[in-house]
mmCIF file of C-alpha atoms in Angstrom:
data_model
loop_
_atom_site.group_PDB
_atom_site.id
_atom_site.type_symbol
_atom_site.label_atom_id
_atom_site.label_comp_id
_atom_site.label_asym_id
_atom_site.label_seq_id
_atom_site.Cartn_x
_atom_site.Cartn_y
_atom_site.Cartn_z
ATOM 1 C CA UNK A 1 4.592 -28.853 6.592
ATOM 2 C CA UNK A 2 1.243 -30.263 6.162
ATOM 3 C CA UNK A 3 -0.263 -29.289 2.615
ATOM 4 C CA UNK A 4 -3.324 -30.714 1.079
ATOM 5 C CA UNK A 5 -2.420 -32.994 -2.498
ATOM 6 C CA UNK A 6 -4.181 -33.702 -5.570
ATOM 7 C CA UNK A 7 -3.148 -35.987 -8.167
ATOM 8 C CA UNK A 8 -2.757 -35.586 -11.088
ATOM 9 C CA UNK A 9 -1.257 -32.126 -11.254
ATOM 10 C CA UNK A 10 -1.795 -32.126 -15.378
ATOM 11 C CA UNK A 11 -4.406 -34.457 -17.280
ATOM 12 C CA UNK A 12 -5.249 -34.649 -21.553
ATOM 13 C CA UNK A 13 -7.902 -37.276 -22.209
ATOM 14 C CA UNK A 14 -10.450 -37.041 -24.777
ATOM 15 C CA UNK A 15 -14.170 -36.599 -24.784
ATOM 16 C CA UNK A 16 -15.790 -39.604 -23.493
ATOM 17 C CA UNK A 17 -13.286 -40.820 -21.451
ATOM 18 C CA UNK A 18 -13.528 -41.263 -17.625
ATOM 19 C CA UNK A 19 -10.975 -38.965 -15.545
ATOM 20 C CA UNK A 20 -10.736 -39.347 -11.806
ATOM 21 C CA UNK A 21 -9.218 -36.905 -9.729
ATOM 22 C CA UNK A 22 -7.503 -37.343 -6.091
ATOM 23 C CA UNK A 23 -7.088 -35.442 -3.284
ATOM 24 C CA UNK A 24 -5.565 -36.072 0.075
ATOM 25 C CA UNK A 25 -6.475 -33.479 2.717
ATOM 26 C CA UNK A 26 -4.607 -32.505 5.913
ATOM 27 C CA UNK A 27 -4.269 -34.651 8.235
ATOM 28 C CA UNK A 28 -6.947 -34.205 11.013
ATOM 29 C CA UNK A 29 -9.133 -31.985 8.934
ATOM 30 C CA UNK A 30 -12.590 -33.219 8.584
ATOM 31 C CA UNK A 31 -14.251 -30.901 5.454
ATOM 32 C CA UNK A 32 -12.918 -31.182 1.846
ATOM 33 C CA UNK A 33 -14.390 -28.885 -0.423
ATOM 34 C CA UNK A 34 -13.992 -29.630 -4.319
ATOM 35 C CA UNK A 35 -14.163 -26.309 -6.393
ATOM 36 C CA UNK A 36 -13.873 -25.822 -10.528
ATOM 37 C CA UNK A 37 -12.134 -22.666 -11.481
ATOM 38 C CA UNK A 38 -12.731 -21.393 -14.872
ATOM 39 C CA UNK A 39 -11.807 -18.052 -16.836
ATOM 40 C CA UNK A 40 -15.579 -17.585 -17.988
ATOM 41 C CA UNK A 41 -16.966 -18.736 -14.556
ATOM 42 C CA UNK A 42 -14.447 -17.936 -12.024
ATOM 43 C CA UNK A 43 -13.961 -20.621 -8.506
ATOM 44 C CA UNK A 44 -17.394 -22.817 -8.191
ATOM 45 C CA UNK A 45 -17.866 -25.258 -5.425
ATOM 46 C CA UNK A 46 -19.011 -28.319 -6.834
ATOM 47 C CA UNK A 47 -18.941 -30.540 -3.905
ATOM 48 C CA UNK A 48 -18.882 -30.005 0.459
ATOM 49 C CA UNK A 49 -18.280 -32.958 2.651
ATOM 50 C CA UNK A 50 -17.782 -32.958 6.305
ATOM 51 C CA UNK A 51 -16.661 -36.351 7.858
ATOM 52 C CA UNK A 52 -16.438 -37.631 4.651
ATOM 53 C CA UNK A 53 -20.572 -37.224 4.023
ATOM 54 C CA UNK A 54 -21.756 -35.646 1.201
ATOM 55 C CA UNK A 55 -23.171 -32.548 2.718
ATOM 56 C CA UNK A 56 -24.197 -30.360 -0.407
ATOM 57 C CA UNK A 57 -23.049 -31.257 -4.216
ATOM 58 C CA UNK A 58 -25.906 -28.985 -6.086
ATOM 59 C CA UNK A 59 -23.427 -27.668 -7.789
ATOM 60 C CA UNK A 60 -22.132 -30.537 -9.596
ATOM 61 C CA UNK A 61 -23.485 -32.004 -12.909
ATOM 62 C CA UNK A 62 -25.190 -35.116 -11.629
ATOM 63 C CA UNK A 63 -25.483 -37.101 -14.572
ATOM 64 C CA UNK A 64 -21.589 -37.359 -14.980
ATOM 65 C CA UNK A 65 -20.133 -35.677 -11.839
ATOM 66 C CA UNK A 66 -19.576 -37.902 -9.078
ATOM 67 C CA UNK A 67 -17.702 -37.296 -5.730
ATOM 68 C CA UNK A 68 -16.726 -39.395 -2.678
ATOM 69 C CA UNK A 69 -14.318 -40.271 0.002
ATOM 70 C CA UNK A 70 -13.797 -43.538 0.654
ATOM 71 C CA UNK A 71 -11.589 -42.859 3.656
ATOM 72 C CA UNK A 72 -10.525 -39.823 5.686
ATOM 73 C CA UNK A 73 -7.517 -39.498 3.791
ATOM 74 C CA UNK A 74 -8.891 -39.500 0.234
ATOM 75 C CA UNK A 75 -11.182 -37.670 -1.461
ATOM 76 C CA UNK A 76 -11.872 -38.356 -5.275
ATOM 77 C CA UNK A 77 -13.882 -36.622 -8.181
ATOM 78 C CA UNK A 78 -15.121 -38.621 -10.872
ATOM 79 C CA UNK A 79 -16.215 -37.479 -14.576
ATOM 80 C CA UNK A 80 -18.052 -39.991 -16.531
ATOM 81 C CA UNK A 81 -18.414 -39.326 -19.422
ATOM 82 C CA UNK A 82 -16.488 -36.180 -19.887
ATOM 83 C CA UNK A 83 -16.502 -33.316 -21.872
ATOM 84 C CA UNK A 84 -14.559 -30.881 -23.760
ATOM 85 C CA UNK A 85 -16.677 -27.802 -21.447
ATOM 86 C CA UNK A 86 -15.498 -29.491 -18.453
ATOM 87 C CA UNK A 87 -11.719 -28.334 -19.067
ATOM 88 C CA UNK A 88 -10.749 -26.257 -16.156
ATOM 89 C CA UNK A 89 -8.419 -26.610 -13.338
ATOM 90 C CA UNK A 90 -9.995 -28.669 -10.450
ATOM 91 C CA UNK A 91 -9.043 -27.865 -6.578
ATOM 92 C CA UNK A 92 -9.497 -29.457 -3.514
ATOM 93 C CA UNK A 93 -9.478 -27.709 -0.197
ATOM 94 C CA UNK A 94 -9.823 -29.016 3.637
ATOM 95 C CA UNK A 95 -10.505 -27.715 6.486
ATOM 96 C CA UNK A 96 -11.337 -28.335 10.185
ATOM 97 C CA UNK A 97 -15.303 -27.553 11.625
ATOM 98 C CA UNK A 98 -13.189 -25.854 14.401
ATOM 99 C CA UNK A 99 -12.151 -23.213 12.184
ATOM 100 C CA UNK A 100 -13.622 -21.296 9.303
ATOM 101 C CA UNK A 101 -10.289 -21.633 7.235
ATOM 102 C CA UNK A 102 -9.661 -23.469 3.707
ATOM 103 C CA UNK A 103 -6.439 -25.036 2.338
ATOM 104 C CA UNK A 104 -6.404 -25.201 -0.652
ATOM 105 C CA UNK A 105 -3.774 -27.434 -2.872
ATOM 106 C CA UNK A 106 -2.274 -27.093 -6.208
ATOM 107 C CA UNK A 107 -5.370 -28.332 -8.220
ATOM 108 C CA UNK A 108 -5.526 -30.831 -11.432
ATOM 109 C CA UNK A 109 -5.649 -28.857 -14.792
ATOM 110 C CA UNK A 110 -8.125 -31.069 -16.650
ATOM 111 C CA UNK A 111 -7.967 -30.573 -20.767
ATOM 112 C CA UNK A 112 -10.901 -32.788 -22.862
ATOM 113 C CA UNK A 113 -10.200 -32.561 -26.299
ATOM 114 C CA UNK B 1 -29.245 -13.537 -2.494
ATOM 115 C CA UNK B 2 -25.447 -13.880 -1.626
ATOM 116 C CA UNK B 3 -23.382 -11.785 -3.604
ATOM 117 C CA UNK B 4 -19.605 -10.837 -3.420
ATOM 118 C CA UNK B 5 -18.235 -8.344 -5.786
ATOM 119 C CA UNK B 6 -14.909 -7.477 -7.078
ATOM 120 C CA UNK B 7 -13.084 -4.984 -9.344
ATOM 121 C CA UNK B 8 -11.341 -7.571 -12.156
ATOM 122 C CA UNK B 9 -7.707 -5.626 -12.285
ATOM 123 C CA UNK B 10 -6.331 -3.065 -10.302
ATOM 124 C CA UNK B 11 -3.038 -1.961 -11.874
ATOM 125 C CA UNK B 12 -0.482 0.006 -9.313
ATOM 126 C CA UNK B 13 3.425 1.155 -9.475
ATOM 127 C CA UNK B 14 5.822 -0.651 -7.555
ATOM 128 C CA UNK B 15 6.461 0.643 -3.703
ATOM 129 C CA UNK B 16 2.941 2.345 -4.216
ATOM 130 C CA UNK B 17 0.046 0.916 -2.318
ATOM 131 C CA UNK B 18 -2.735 -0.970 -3.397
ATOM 132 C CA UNK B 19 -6.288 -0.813 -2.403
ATOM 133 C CA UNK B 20 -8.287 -4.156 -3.671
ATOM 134 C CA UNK B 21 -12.251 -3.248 -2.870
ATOM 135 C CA UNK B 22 -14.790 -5.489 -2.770
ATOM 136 C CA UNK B 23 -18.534 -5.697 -1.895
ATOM 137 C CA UNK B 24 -20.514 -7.957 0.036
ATOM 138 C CA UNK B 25 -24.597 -8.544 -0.027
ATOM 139 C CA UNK B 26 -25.172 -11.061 3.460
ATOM 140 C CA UNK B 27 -25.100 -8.704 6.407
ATOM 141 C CA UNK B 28 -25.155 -11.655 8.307
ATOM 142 C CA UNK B 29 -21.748 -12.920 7.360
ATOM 143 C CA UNK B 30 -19.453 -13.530 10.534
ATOM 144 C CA UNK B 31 -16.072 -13.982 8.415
ATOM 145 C CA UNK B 32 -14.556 -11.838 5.834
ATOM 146 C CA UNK B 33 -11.287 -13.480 4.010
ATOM 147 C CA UNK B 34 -8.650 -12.417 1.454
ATOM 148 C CA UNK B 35 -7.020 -15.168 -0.956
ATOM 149 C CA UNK B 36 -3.893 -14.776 -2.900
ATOM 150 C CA UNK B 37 -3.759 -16.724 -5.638
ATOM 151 C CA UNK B 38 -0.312 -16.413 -7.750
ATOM 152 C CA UNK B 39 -0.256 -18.182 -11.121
ATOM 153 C CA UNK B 40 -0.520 -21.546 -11.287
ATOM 154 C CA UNK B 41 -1.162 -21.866 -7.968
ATOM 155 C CA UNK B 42 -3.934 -22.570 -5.743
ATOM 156 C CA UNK B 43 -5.964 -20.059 -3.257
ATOM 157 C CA UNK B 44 -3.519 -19.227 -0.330
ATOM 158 C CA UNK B 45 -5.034 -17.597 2.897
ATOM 159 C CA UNK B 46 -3.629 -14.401 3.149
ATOM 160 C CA UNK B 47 -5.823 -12.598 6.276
ATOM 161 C CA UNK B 48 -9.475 -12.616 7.639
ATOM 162 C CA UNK B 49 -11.736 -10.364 9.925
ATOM 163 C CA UNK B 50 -14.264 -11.032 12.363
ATOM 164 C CA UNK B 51 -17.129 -9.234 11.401
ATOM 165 C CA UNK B 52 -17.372 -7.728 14.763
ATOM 166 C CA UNK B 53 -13.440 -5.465 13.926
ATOM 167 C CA UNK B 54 -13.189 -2.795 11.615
ATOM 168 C CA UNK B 55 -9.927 -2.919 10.982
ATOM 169 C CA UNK B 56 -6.798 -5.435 10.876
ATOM 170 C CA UNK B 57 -3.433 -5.019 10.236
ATOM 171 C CA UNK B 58 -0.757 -7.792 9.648
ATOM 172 C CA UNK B 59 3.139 -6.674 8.633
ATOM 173 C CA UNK B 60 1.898 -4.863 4.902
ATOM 174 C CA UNK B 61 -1.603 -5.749 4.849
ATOM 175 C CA UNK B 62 -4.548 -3.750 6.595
ATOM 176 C CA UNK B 63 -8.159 -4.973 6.096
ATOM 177 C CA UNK B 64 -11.433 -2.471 6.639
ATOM 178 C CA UNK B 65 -14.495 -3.475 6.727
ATOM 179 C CA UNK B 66 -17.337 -1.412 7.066
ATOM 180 C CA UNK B 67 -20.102 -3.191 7.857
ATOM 181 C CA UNK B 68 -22.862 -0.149 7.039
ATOM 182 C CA UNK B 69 -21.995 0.085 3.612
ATOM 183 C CA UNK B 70 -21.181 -3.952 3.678
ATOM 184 C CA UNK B 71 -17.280 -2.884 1.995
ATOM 185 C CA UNK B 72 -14.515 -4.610 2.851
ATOM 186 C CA UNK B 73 -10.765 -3.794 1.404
ATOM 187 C CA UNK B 74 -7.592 -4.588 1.629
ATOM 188 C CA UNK B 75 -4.499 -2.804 1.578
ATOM 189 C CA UNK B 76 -0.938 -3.871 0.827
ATOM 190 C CA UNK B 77 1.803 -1.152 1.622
ATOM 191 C CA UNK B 78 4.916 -0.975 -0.836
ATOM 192 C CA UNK B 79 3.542 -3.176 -3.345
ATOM 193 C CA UNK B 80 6.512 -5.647 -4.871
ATOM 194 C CA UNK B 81 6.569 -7.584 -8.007
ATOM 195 C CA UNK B 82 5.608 -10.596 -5.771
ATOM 196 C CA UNK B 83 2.412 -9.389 -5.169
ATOM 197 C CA UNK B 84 1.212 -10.137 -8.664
ATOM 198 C CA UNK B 85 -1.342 -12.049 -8.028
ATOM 199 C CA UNK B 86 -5.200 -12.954 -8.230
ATOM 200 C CA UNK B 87 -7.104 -11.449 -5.025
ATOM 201 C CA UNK B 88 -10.209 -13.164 -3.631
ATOM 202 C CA UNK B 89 -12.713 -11.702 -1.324
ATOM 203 C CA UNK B 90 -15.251 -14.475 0.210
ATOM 204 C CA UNK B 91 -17.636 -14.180 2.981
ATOM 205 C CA UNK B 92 -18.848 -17.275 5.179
ATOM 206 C CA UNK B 93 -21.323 -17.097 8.104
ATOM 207 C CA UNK B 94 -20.947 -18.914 11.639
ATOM 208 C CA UNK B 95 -22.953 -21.836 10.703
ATOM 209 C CA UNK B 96 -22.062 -22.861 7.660
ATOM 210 C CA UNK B 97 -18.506 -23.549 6.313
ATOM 211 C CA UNK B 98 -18.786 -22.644 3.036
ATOM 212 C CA UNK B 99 -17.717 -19.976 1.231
ATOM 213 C CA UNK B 100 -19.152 -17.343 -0.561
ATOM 214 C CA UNK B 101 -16.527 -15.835 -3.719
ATOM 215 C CA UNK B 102 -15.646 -12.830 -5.584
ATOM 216 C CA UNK B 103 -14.979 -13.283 -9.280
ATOM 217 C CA UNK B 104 -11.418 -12.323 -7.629
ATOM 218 C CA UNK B 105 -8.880 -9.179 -8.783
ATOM 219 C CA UNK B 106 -5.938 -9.324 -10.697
ATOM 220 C CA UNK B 107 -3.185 -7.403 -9.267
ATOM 221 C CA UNK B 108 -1.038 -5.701 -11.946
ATOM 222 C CA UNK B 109 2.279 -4.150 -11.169
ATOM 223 C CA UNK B 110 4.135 -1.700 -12.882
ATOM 224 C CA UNK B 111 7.740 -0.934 -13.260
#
């Protein structure tokens, strides 16, 4: 059945280091929505794309936050450098501008030590 | 501004029923939704309402929404250990696809 994926499911790295985070949406769908989902701040949406533009990312840290999607099938989130506060689990959703529904999928649960 | 409001833990016996409330600001919202999210896991879809129903029912889950007081809640009938989970109220509106959370409500069930 169709899921969305994101890859890695698990990453350590340490402060400083680059991390890149992957996510294929469903086939078809044409919005991916990246969201951070912390204990202390709950689900935030960092970044909203429909056919694979930007279409509002004011709630990601510009100055090392960085998303894109370089094709319909892939969507990726960048942190440049990154920190130990930006240790959270990381999900991707899609979803079709025909309907008001999200998939979600499993999320990456990013630890910087 | 937007705001969507939740109750952080809701603890209930199992076979009781369980009544997750939450609170919405944007009486212009056109979609109400409830996520399930069990540990570990991401946000499932679990149900949604039109803002123009009051009510929805689907197998052990019933949704009310009352627009006048801007409440929406859902039920779940004979509550089972596999229920445990995180519950997540979000509104959208018709024009815009994004969503609008709760801080979400952790279900806790008793033996």
């Amino acid at each position: 059945d169709a899921r969305v994926t994101q890859t890695p499911r698990h990453k350590v790295t340490e402060m400083g280091q680059e991390v890149t985070m992957r996510c294929q949406p469903i086939l078809g769908h044409n919005t991916v929505f990246w969201y951070r989902q912390t204990m202390m701040q709950g689900l935030e949406l960092l970044a909203y794309f429909r056919n694979r533009a930007p279409l509002d990312d004011s709630g990601m840290p510009k100055d090392r936050f960085s998303a894109e999607m370089p094709d319909a099938t892939l969507a990726t989130l960048k942190i440049q450098p990154s920190e130990p506060r930006d240790s959270a689990v990381y999900f991707c959703a899609s979803g079709s501008s025909s309907s008001h529904e999200q998939y979600f999928g499993p999320g990456t649960r990013l630890t910087v030590t | 501004g937007e705001d969507v409001e939740q109750s952080l833990f809701l603890s209930v016996r199992e076979g009781d029923s369980s009544v997750i409330n939450c609170t919405y600001t944007d009486s212009s919202s056109t979609y109400l939704y409830w996520y399930k999210q069990e540990p570990g896991a991401g946000l499932q879809l679990l149900t949604y309402i039109f803002s123009n129903m009051d009510m929805k029912q689907d197998q052990r889950l019933t949704v009310l929404l009352n627009k006048k007081d801007k409440h929406l809640s859902l039920r779940i009938a004979d509550t089972q250990t596999g229920d445990s989970a995180i519950y997540f109220c979000a509104e959208s509106m018709n024009s815009n696809y994004q969503l609008i959370w709760g801080a979400g409500t952790k279900l806790i069930i008793k033996p």
